[in-house]
């Protein structure tokens, strides 16, 4: 047990002091600070005045109504009525006097139709707003032509009162469900990338030590099984360290993020996640399923890493395991829209999918505690079974060299471990 702790501490210290870990951690923290202050950053650079759009109304009937619609819709666009020829107005647009030129014509039915001319159509947001405003203008004029009173028209287009109430006991409200969905979405990404990144790190490290013959020196002082679990626990601790730093920096950055001087219509990262409302139980389950998922996949990847002779072969051998993680992630993403679906419930009890999908259900639904415990127990039992198999394979695999395929190496490793 003492030697297991030595391997764990050595793995953790060597990794946490490495340049790769320091650089990736700093880069990730900067990214987190940038995301949590995205709205402030955008408003700092986005200090442009409202776009001026020239309007050439040949009928002289629609400009005022369209202008009132645009004013009600957005402060980013200002309409300017121009006279003269169309070619002169286009020249003004090309010279940068206006963002675009809207030509209003009257149809045979007395309704407006428009042609918007711009230098380029790369910015589509305000153009869609112009289209909606013209559509609303057309509707208003059409209804007025039918003799509908403007006040009655306002009542007609007033938003309908609609409220959704769940009859199921302890069911989350729509707002709580949206908040839970955002939190679970982010945490699923973290679990997904953590399992792939740190799991691959274990397989690559085992393959590197084996190819450099360092492994032969190591197993003379520490048994292969203690080495394997020492590496797994050491790198798991490394991952928790990195995520703790990300969480602390993200929390401080979101908590003390300054209010933007010029709020934009773009929603920021903090609009999706209110960290103050982050349920403690969700974070606890995130840590539990992260550790269990990591231990499951890390055990498999360490076992497979011991079978190869070169680092270049490691990625090829671990690809099937990575694909299983990808499938679990895709199912979880699909389940975000309908967490009560049958396929989500069933797959949450399949050990390879449990870390992500059971966490999805726990985070978004109020499921009975016994269902969660069953998933955790099944996952722990699976980890135990694979740990026994992986220990035997690892014990023989680190001593094998040759060009055999992975399946043949697996059989040889099991035979070596019996000797």
Coordinates of C-alpha atoms in Angstrom, one line a residue:
X1 CA 0.0 0.0 0.0
X2 CA 2.9 2.3 0.8
X3 CA 4.4 1.8 -2.6
X4 CA 1.0 2.5 -4.2
X5 CA 1.0 5.9 -2.5
X6 CA 4.6 6.5 -3.7
X7 CA 3.5 5.9 -7.3
X8 CA 0.4 8.0 -6.9
X9 CA 2.4 10.9 -5.4
X10 CA 5.1 10.6 -8.0
X11 CA 2.6 10.6 -10.9
X12 CA 0.7 13.5 -9.5
X13 CA 3.8 15.7 -8.8
X14 CA 5.5 14.9 -12.1
X15 CA 2.3 15.8 -14.1
X16 CA 1.3 18.9 -12.1
X17 CA 4.8 20.4 -12.5
X18 CA 5.0 19.6 -16.2
X19 CA 5.0 22.5 -18.7
X20 CA 2.1 20.9 -20.6
X21 CA -0.2 20.9 -17.6
X22 CA 0.8 24.4 -16.6
X23 CA 0.2 25.8 -20.1
X24 CA -3.1 24.0 -20.7
X25 CA -4.4 25.0 -17.3
X26 CA -3.5 28.7 -17.8
X27 CA -5.0 28.6 -21.3
X28 CA -8.2 27.0 -20.0
X29 CA -8.5 29.5 -17.2
X30 CA -8.0 32.4 -19.6
X31 CA -10.8 30.9 -21.8
X32 CA -13.1 30.6 -18.8
X33 CA -12.5 34.2 -17.8
X34 CA -13.1 35.2 -21.5
X35 CA -16.4 33.3 -21.7
X36 CA -17.7 34.6 -18.4
X37 CA -16.9 38.2 -19.5
X38 CA -17.9 37.8 -23.1
X39 CA -20.7 40.4 -23.0
X40 CA -18.3 43.0 -21.4
X41 CA -15.6 42.3 -24.0
X42 CA -18.1 42.6 -26.9
X43 CA -19.6 45.8 -25.6
X44 CA -16.1 47.2 -25.2
X45 CA -15.4 46.8 -28.9
X46 CA -18.9 47.3 -30.1
X47 CA -19.4 51.1 -29.6
X48 CA -20.6 51.8 -33.1
X49 CA -23.5 54.2 -33.6
X50 CA -26.8 52.9 -35.0
X51 CA -26.7 51.8 -38.6
X52 CA -28.3 54.3 -41.0
X53 CA -30.4 52.8 -43.7
X54 CA -31.6 55.0 -46.6
X55 CA -35.2 54.4 -47.6
X56 CA -36.5 55.3 -51.1
X57 CA -40.3 55.2 -50.9
X58 CA -41.6 55.7 -54.4
X59 CA -45.3 55.6 -53.2
X60 CA -44.6 57.9 -50.3
X61 CA -47.1 55.8 -48.2
X62 CA -45.1 53.3 -46.2
X63 CA -42.1 55.1 -44.8
X64 CA -43.6 56.4 -41.5
X65 CA -45.3 53.1 -40.6
X66 CA -42.1 51.1 -41.4
X67 CA -40.1 53.5 -39.3
X68 CA -42.3 53.1 -36.3
X69 CA -41.9 49.3 -36.6
X70 CA -38.1 49.5 -36.8
X71 CA -38.0 51.9 -33.8
X72 CA -40.0 49.4 -31.8
X73 CA -37.9 46.5 -32.9
X74 CA -34.3 47.7 -32.4
X75 CA -32.1 50.7 -31.5
X76 CA -29.4 49.5 -33.8
X77 CA -31.0 50.7 -37.0
X78 CA -32.1 54.2 -38.0
X79 CA -34.1 54.8 -41.2
X80 CA -33.4 57.9 -43.2
X81 CA -35.8 58.9 -46.0
X82 CA -34.0 60.0 -49.2
X83 CA -35.2 61.5 -52.4
X84 CA -33.7 61.5 -55.8
X85 CA -32.7 58.7 -58.1
X86 CA -32.0 55.1 -57.2
X87 CA -28.4 55.4 -58.7
X88 CA -27.6 58.4 -56.4
X89 CA -28.8 56.5 -53.4
X90 CA -26.7 53.4 -54.3
X91 CA -23.7 55.6 -54.8
X92 CA -24.2 56.9 -51.2
X93 CA -24.2 53.4 -49.9
X94 CA -21.0 52.5 -51.8
X95 CA -19.4 55.6 -50.4
X96 CA -20.2 54.5 -46.9
X97 CA -22.9 57.1 -46.0
X98 CA -25.5 54.5 -45.4
X99 CA -25.4 50.8 -44.4
X100 CA -27.9 49.9 -47.1
X101 CA -30.7 51.2 -49.3
X102 CA -34.2 50.0 -48.9
X103 CA -36.4 50.6 -52.0
X104 CA -40.2 50.5 -51.2
X105 CA -42.7 49.9 -53.9
X106 CA -46.4 49.4 -53.9
X107 CA -48.0 46.3 -55.3
X108 CA -51.3 46.2 -57.2
X109 CA -53.1 45.4 -54.0
X110 CA -51.7 48.5 -52.4
X111 CA -49.3 46.7 -50.1
X112 CA -45.6 47.4 -49.6
X113 CA -42.8 45.3 -51.1
X114 CA -39.1 46.0 -50.6
X115 CA -35.6 45.5 -52.1
X116 CA -32.7 46.0 -49.7
X117 CA -29.3 46.7 -51.3
X118 CA -26.2 46.4 -49.2
X119 CA -22.4 46.3 -49.8
X120 CA -22.3 42.8 -48.5
X121 CA -24.8 40.5 -46.7
X122 CA -22.4 39.0 -44.1
X123 CA -24.2 40.6 -41.2
X124 CA -27.7 39.0 -41.3
X125 CA -29.1 40.0 -37.9
X126 CA -30.3 43.5 -38.7
X127 CA -31.3 42.5 -42.2
X128 CA -33.7 39.9 -40.7
X129 CA -35.1 42.6 -38.4
X130 CA -35.7 44.8 -41.4
X131 CA -37.6 42.0 -43.2
X132 CA -39.7 41.3 -40.1
X133 CA -40.5 45.0 -39.7
X134 CA -41.6 45.3 -43.3
X135 CA -43.7 42.1 -42.9
X136 CA -45.5 43.7 -39.9
X137 CA -46.0 46.9 -41.8
X138 CA -47.6 44.9 -44.6
X139 CA -49.9 43.1 -42.2
X140 CA -51.0 46.4 -40.5
X141 CA -51.8 48.0 -43.9
X142 CA -53.6 44.9 -45.1
X143 CA -55.8 44.8 -42.0
X144 CA -56.5 48.5 -42.1
X145 CA -57.6 48.1 -45.7
X146 CA -60.1 45.5 -44.4
X147 CA -61.5 48.0 -42.0
X148 CA -60.0 46.6 -38.8
X149 CA -59.7 49.1 -36.0
X150 CA -56.0 49.8 -35.0
X151 CA -56.9 49.2 -31.3
X152 CA -58.5 45.8 -32.2
X153 CA -55.4 45.1 -34.3
X154 CA -53.2 45.6 -31.3
X155 CA -55.3 43.3 -29.2
X156 CA -55.1 40.7 -32.0
X157 CA -51.3 40.7 -32.0
X158 CA -50.9 41.0 -28.3
X159 CA -49.0 37.9 -26.9
X160 CA -51.3 35.2 -25.6
X161 CA -51.1 34.3 -21.9
X162 CA -49.7 30.8 -21.7
X163 CA -48.4 29.0 -18.6
X164 CA -47.3 25.5 -18.2
X165 CA -47.8 23.6 -14.9
X166 CA -46.5 20.2 -14.2
X167 CA -48.9 17.9 -12.3
X168 CA -46.2 15.4 -11.3
X169 CA -45.1 15.8 -7.7
X170 CA -41.7 17.5 -7.3
X171 CA -41.5 18.1 -11.0
X172 CA -39.2 21.0 -12.0
X173 CA -40.6 24.2 -13.5
X174 CA -39.7 25.1 -17.1
X175 CA -37.3 27.7 -15.8
X176 CA -35.7 25.2 -13.4
X177 CA -35.5 22.7 -16.2
X178 CA -33.8 25.1 -18.6
X179 CA -31.3 26.1 -15.8
X180 CA -30.6 22.4 -15.1
X181 CA -30.2 21.7 -18.8
X182 CA -27.5 24.4 -19.1
X183 CA -25.6 23.1 -16.1
X184 CA -25.8 19.5 -17.1
X185 CA -24.8 20.4 -20.7
X186 CA -21.6 22.1 -19.4
X187 CA -20.8 19.3 -16.9
X188 CA -21.3 16.6 -19.5
X189 CA -18.8 18.3 -21.8
X190 CA -16.3 18.4 -18.8
X191 CA -16.8 14.7 -18.0
X192 CA -16.5 13.8 -21.7
X193 CA -13.3 15.7 -22.4
X194 CA -11.8 14.7 -19.0
X195 CA -12.3 11.0 -19.5
X196 CA -10.9 11.1 -23.0
X197 CA -8.0 13.5 -22.1
X198 CA -6.8 11.9 -18.8
X199 CA -7.6 8.4 -19.9
X200 CA -5.5 8.7 -23.0
X201 CA -2.8 10.2 -20.9
X202 CA -2.6 7.0 -18.8
X203 CA -2.4 4.8 -21.9
X204 CA 0.2 6.9 -23.5
X205 CA 2.3 7.1 -20.4
X206 CA 2.3 3.3 -19.9
X207 CA 3.2 2.8 -23.6
X208 CA 6.0 5.4 -23.3
X209 CA 7.6 3.8 -20.2
X210 CA 7.3 0.4 -21.9
X211 CA 8.9 1.5 -25.2
X212 CA 11.8 3.3 -23.3
X213 CA 12.4 0.2 -21.2
X214 CA 11.9 2.3 -18.0
X215 CA 9.1 -0.1 -17.2
X216 CA 11.6 -3.0 -16.6
X217 CA 13.3 -0.9 -13.9
X218 CA 10.0 0.2 -12.3
X219 CA 8.6 -3.3 -12.0
X220 CA 11.7 -4.5 -10.2
X221 CA 10.8 -2.2 -7.3
X222 CA 7.0 -1.9 -7.5
X223 CA 4.5 -4.5 -8.6
X224 CA 2.8 -3.8 -11.9
X225 CA -0.7 -3.8 -10.3
X226 CA 0.4 -1.1 -7.8
X227 CA 1.9 0.8 -10.6
X228 CA -1.3 0.7 -12.7
X229 CA -3.6 1.9 -9.9
X230 CA -1.0 4.4 -8.6
X231 CA -1.0 6.0 -12.1
X232 CA -4.8 5.9 -12.3
X233 CA -5.4 7.5 -8.9
X234 CA -2.6 10.0 -9.5
X235 CA -4.0 11.2 -12.8
X236 CA -7.5 11.3 -11.4
X237 CA -6.2 13.6 -8.6
X238 CA -4.6 15.7 -11.3
X239 CA -7.9 16.0 -13.1
X240 CA -9.7 17.0 -9.9
X241 CA -7.0 19.7 -9.3
X242 CA -7.5 21.2 -12.7
X243 CA -11.3 21.2 -12.5
X244 CA -11.2 22.7 -9.0
X245 CA -9.0 25.6 -10.4
X246 CA -11.4 26.0 -13.3
X247 CA -14.5 26.0 -11.0
X248 CA -12.9 28.5 -8.6
X249 CA -11.7 30.9 -11.3
X250 CA -15.0 30.6 -13.1
X251 CA -17.0 31.3 -10.0
X252 CA -15.0 34.3 -9.1
X253 CA -15.1 35.6 -12.6
X254 CA -18.9 35.2 -12.9
X255 CA -19.4 36.6 -9.4
X256 CA -17.4 39.8 -10.0
X257 CA -17.9 40.3 -13.8
X258 CA -18.5 44.0 -14.4
X259 CA -21.8 45.1 -16.1
X260 CA -21.2 45.9 -19.8
X261 CA -21.4 49.6 -20.7
X262 CA -23.2 48.8 -23.9
X263 CA -25.2 45.6 -23.5
X264 CA -25.5 43.7 -26.7
X265 CA -28.3 41.5 -27.9
X266 CA -25.9 38.5 -27.7
X267 CA -26.5 36.4 -24.6
X268 CA -23.4 35.8 -22.6
X269 CA -22.2 32.6 -20.9
X270 CA -23.6 33.9 -17.6
X271 CA -27.0 34.2 -19.1
X272 CA -27.1 30.4 -19.5
X273 CA -25.7 29.5 -16.1
X274 CA -26.5 31.2 -12.8
X275 CA -23.8 29.7 -10.6
X276 CA -25.5 30.9 -7.4
X277 CA -28.4 28.6 -8.3
X278 CA -26.1 25.6 -8.9
X279 CA -27.6 22.8 -6.8
X280 CA -25.1 21.3 -4.4
X281 CA -26.4 17.8 -5.1
X282 CA -25.7 18.3 -8.9
X283 CA -22.1 19.2 -8.2
X284 CA -21.7 16.2 -5.8
X285 CA -23.2 13.8 -8.4
X286 CA -20.9 15.4 -11.1
X287 CA -17.8 14.6 -9.0
X288 CA -19.1 11.1 -8.2
X289 CA -19.9 10.2 -11.8
X290 CA -16.7 11.9 -13.0
X291 CA -14.5 9.7 -10.7
X292 CA -16.4 6.5 -11.4
X293 CA -16.4 7.1 -15.2
X294 CA -12.8 8.0 -15.1
X295 CA -11.9 4.9 -13.1
X296 CA -13.9 2.7 -15.5
X297 CA -12.3 4.0 -18.7
X298 CA -8.9 4.6 -17.2
X299 CA -8.7 1.0 -16.1
X300 CA -9.5 -0.2 -19.6
X301 CA -7.1 2.3 -21.2
X302 CA -4.2 1.4 -18.8
X303 CA -4.8 -2.3 -19.6
X304 CA -4.7 -1.6 -23.4
X305 CA -1.7 0.7 -23.1
X306 CA 0.3 -2.2 -21.5
X307 CA -0.3 -4.3 -24.6
X308 CA 1.5 -2.1 -27.1
X309 CA 5.2 -1.6 -27.6
X310 CA 5.2 1.9 -29.0
X311 CA 3.5 5.1 -28.3
X312 CA 2.3 5.3 -31.9
X313 CA 0.3 2.1 -31.4
X314 CA -1.4 3.3 -28.3
X315 CA -4.0 5.5 -30.1
X316 CA -4.9 2.6 -32.4
X317 CA -5.5 0.2 -29.5
X318 CA -7.6 2.6 -27.4
X319 CA -9.8 3.8 -30.3
X320 CA -12.7 1.4 -29.6
X321 CA -12.8 2.6 -26.0
X322 CA -12.8 6.2 -27.2
X323 CA -15.7 5.4 -29.6
X324 CA -17.8 4.0 -26.7
X325 CA -17.2 7.3 -24.8
X326 CA -18.3 9.2 -27.9
X327 CA -21.5 7.1 -28.2
X328 CA -22.3 7.8 -24.5
X329 CA -21.8 11.5 -25.1
X330 CA -24.0 11.5 -28.2
X331 CA -26.8 9.7 -26.3
X332 CA -26.5 12.2 -23.5
X333 CA -26.7 15.1 -25.9
X334 CA -29.9 13.6 -27.4
X335 CA -31.3 13.0 -24.0
X336 CA -31.0 16.7 -23.0
X337 CA -34.1 17.5 -25.1
X338 CA -36.1 14.6 -23.7
X339 CA -34.5 13.2 -20.5
X340 CA -37.6 11.0 -19.7
X341 CA -37.3 9.1 -23.0
X342 CA -37.1 5.3 -22.7
X343 CA -33.7 5.0 -24.4
X344 CA -32.2 7.4 -21.9
X345 CA -33.6 5.4 -18.9
X346 CA -32.4 2.1 -20.3
X347 CA -28.9 3.2 -21.3
X348 CA -28.4 4.9 -17.9
X349 CA -28.0 1.4 -16.4
X350 CA -25.4 0.3 -19.0
X351 CA -22.1 0.7 -17.1
X352 CA -20.3 2.3 -20.1
X353 CA -23.0 4.9 -20.4
X354 CA -24.0 5.4 -16.8
X355 CA -21.4 8.1 -15.9
X356 CA -22.9 10.5 -18.4
X357 CA -26.5 9.4 -18.8
X358 CA -27.4 8.7 -15.2
X359 CA -25.8 12.0 -14.4
X360 CA -28.0 13.6 -17.1
X361 CA -31.2 12.1 -15.4
X362 CA -30.1 13.1 -11.9
X363 CA -29.3 16.6 -13.0
X364 CA -32.5 17.2 -14.9
X365 CA -35.1 15.0 -13.2
X366 CA -36.3 14.3 -9.7
X367 CA -35.7 10.5 -10.0
X368 CA -36.0 8.2 -6.9
X369 CA -32.7 7.9 -5.1
X370 CA -32.8 4.1 -5.5
X371 CA -32.5 4.4 -9.2
X372 CA -29.4 6.5 -8.8
X373 CA -27.9 4.1 -6.3
X374 CA -28.6 1.1 -8.6
X375 CA -26.6 2.9 -11.4
X376 CA -23.8 3.7 -9.0
X377 CA -23.6 0.1 -7.6
X378 CA -23.7 -1.4 -11.2
X379 CA -20.9 1.0 -12.2
X380 CA -18.8 0.2 -9.1
X381 CA -19.3 -3.6 -9.7
X382 CA -18.2 -3.2 -13.3
X383 CA -15.1 -1.2 -12.3
X384 CA -14.2 -4.0 -9.8
X385 CA -14.6 -6.7 -12.5
X386 CA -12.5 -4.8 -15.0
X387 CA -9.9 -3.9 -12.4
X388 CA -9.3 -7.6 -11.7
X389 CA -9.0 -8.4 -15.4
X390 CA -6.9 -5.3 -16.1
X391 CA -4.6 -6.1 -13.2
X392 CA -3.9 -9.6 -14.7
X393 CA -3.4 -8.3 -18.2
X394 CA -1.3 -5.4 -17.0
X395 CA 1.0 -7.7 -15.0
X396 CA 1.8 -9.7 -18.0
X397 CA 1.4 -7.0 -20.7
X398 CA 4.2 -4.8 -19.4
X399 CA 6.7 -7.6 -19.8
X400 CA 5.7 -8.5 -23.4
X401 CA 7.4 -7.2 -26.5
X402 CA 6.6 -8.1 -30.1
X403 CA 4.6 -7.2 -33.1
X404 CA 1.5 -9.3 -32.4
X405 CA -2.0 -7.8 -32.7
X406 CA -3.7 -6.5 -29.6
X407 CA -6.0 -9.5 -29.3
X408 CA -3.1 -11.9 -29.4
X409 CA -1.2 -9.7 -26.9
X410 CA -4.3 -9.9 -24.6
X411 CA -4.1 -13.7 -24.5
X412 CA -0.4 -13.7 -24.0
X413 CA -0.6 -11.2 -21.2
X414 CA -3.1 -13.3 -19.3
X415 CA -0.8 -16.4 -19.8
X416 CA 2.2 -14.4 -18.5
X417 CA 0.3 -13.2 -15.5
X418 CA -0.4 -16.9 -14.4
X419 CA 3.3 -17.7 -14.4

